[in-house]
PDB file of C-alpha atoms in Angstrom:
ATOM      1  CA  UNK Q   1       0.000   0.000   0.000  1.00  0.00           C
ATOM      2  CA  UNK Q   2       0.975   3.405  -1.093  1.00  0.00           C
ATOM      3  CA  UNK Q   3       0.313   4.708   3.005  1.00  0.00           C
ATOM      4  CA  UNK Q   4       2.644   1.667   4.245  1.00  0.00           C
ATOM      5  CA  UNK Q   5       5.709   2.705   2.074  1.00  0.00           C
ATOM      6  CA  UNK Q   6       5.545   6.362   2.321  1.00  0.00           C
ATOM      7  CA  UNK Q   7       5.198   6.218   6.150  1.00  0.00           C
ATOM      8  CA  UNK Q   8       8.746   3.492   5.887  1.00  0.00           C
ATOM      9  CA  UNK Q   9      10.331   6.225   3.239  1.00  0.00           C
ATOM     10  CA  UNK Q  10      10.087   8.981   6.406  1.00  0.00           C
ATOM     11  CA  UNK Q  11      10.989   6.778   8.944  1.00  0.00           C
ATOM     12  CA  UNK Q  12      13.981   5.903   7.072  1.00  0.00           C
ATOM     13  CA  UNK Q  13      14.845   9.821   6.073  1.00  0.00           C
ATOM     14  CA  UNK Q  14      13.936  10.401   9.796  1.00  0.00           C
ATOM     15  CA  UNK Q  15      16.095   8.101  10.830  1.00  0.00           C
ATOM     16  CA  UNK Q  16      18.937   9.004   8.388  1.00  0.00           C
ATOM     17  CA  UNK Q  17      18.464  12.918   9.408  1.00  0.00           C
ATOM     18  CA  UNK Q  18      18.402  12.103  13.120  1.00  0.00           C
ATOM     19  CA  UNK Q  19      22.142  10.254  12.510  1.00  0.00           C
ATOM     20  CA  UNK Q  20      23.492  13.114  10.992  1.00  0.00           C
ATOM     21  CA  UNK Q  21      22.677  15.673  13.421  1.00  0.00           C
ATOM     22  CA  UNK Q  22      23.477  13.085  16.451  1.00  0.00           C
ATOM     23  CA  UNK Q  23      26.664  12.380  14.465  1.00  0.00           C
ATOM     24  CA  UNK Q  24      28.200  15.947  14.379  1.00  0.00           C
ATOM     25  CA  UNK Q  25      26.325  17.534  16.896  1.00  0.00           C
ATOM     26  CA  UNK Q  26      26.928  15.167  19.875  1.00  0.00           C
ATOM     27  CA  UNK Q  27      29.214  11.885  19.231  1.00  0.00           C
ATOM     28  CA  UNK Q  28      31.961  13.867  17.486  1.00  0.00           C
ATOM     29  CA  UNK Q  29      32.421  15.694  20.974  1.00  0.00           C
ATOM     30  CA  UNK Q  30      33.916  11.944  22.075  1.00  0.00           C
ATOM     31  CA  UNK Q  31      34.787   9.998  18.974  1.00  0.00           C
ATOM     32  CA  UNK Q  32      35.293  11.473  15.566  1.00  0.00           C
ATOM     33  CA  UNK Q  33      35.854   8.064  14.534  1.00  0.00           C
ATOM     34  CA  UNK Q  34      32.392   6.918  15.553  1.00  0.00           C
ATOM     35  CA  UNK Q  35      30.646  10.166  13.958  1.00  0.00           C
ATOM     36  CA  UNK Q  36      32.292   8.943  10.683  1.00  0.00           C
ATOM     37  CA  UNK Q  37      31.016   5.768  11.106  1.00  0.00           C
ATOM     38  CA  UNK Q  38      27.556   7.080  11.769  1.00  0.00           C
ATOM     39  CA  UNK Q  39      27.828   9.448   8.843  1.00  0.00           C
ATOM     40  CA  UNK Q  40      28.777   6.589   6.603  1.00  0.00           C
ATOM     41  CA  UNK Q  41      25.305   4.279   8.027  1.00  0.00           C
ATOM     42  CA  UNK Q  42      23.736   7.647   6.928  1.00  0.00           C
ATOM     43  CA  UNK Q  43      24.872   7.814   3.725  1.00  0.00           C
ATOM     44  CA  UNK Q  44      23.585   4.570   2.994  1.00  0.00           C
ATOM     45  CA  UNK Q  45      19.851   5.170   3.854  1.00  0.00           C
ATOM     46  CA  UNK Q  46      18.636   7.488   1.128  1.00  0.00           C
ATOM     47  CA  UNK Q  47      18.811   5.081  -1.400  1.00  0.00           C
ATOM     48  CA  UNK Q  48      17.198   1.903   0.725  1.00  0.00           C
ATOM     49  CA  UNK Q  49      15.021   4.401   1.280  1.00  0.00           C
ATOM     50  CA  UNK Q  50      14.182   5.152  -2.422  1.00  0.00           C
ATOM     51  CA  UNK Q  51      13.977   1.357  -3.546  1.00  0.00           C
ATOM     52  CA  UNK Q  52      11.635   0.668  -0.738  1.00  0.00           C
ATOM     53  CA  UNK Q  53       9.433   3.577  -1.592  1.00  0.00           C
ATOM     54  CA  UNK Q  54       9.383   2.807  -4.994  1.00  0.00           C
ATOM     55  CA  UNK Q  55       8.701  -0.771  -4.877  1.00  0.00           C
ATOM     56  CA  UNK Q  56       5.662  -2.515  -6.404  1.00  0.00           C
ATOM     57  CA  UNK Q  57       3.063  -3.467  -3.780  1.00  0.00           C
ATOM     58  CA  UNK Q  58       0.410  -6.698  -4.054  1.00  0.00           C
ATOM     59  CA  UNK Q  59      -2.235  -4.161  -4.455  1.00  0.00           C
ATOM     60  CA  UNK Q  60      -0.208  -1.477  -7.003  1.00  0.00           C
ATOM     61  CA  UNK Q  61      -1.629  -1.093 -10.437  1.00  0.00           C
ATOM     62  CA  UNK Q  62       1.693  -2.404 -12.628  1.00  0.00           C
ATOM     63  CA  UNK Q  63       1.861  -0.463 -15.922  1.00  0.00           C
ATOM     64  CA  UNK Q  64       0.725  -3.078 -18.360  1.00  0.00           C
ATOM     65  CA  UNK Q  65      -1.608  -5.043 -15.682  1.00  0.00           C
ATOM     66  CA  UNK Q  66      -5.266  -4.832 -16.927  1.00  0.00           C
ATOM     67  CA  UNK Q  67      -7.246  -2.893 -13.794  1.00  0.00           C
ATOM     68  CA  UNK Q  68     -11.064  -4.287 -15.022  1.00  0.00           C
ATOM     69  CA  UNK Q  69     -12.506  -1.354 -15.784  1.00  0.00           C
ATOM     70  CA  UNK Q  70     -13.114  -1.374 -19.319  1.00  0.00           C
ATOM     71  CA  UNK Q  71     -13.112   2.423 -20.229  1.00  0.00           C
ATOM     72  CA  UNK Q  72     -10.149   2.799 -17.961  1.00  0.00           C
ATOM     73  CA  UNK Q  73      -8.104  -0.016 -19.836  1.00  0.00           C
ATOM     74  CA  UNK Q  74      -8.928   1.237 -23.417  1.00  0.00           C
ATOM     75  CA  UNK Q  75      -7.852   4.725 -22.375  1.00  0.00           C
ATOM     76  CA  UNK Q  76      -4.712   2.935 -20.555  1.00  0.00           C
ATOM     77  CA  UNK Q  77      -4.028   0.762 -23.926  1.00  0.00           C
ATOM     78  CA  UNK Q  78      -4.528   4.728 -26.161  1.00  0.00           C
ATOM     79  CA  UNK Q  79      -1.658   6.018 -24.061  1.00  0.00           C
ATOM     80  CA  UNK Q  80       0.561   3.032 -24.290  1.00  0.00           C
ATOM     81  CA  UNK Q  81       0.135   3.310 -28.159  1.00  0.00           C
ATOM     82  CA  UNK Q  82      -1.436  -0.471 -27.547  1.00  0.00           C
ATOM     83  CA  UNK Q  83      -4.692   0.834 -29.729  1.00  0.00           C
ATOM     84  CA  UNK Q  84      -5.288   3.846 -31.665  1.00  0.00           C
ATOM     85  CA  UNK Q  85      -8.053   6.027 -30.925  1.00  0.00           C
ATOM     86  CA  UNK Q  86     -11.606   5.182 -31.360  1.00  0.00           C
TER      87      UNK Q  86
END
């Protein structure tokens, strides 16, 4: 569901914000080391965070998936270039 991944997207950005600031705001005060470290987990988020908020879900209408309507997949098929107009 569309909800579900865009609420695991933020939580990940969230997530990937809050180790930045943490990073260089607080841990570098007793290991630079460690804030690098952090900073590098960080780094790594925004695109997790991309694949899982672009991922197909069960109920996601895939591009050449027929949805049942029949109006809705003729004017689907136009755009593709699957049919020509009426």
């Amino acid at each position: 569901m569309y909800a579900r991944r865009r609420h695991t997207y933020f939580a990940l950005m969230g997530g990937c914000i809050g180790l930045f600031v943490l990073a260089w705001g607080v841990v570098r005060l007793w290991s630079v080391p460690a804030a690098v470290a952090m900073c590098l987990v960080a780094m790594v988020i925004p695109p997790v965070a991309a694949v899982v908020a672009n991922r197909r879900g069960p109920d996601d209408r895939w591009w050449d998936d027929p949805s049942g309507d029949p109006q809705s997949d003729e004017w689907w098929d136009e755009l593709d270039g699957k049919k020509g107009p009426r």
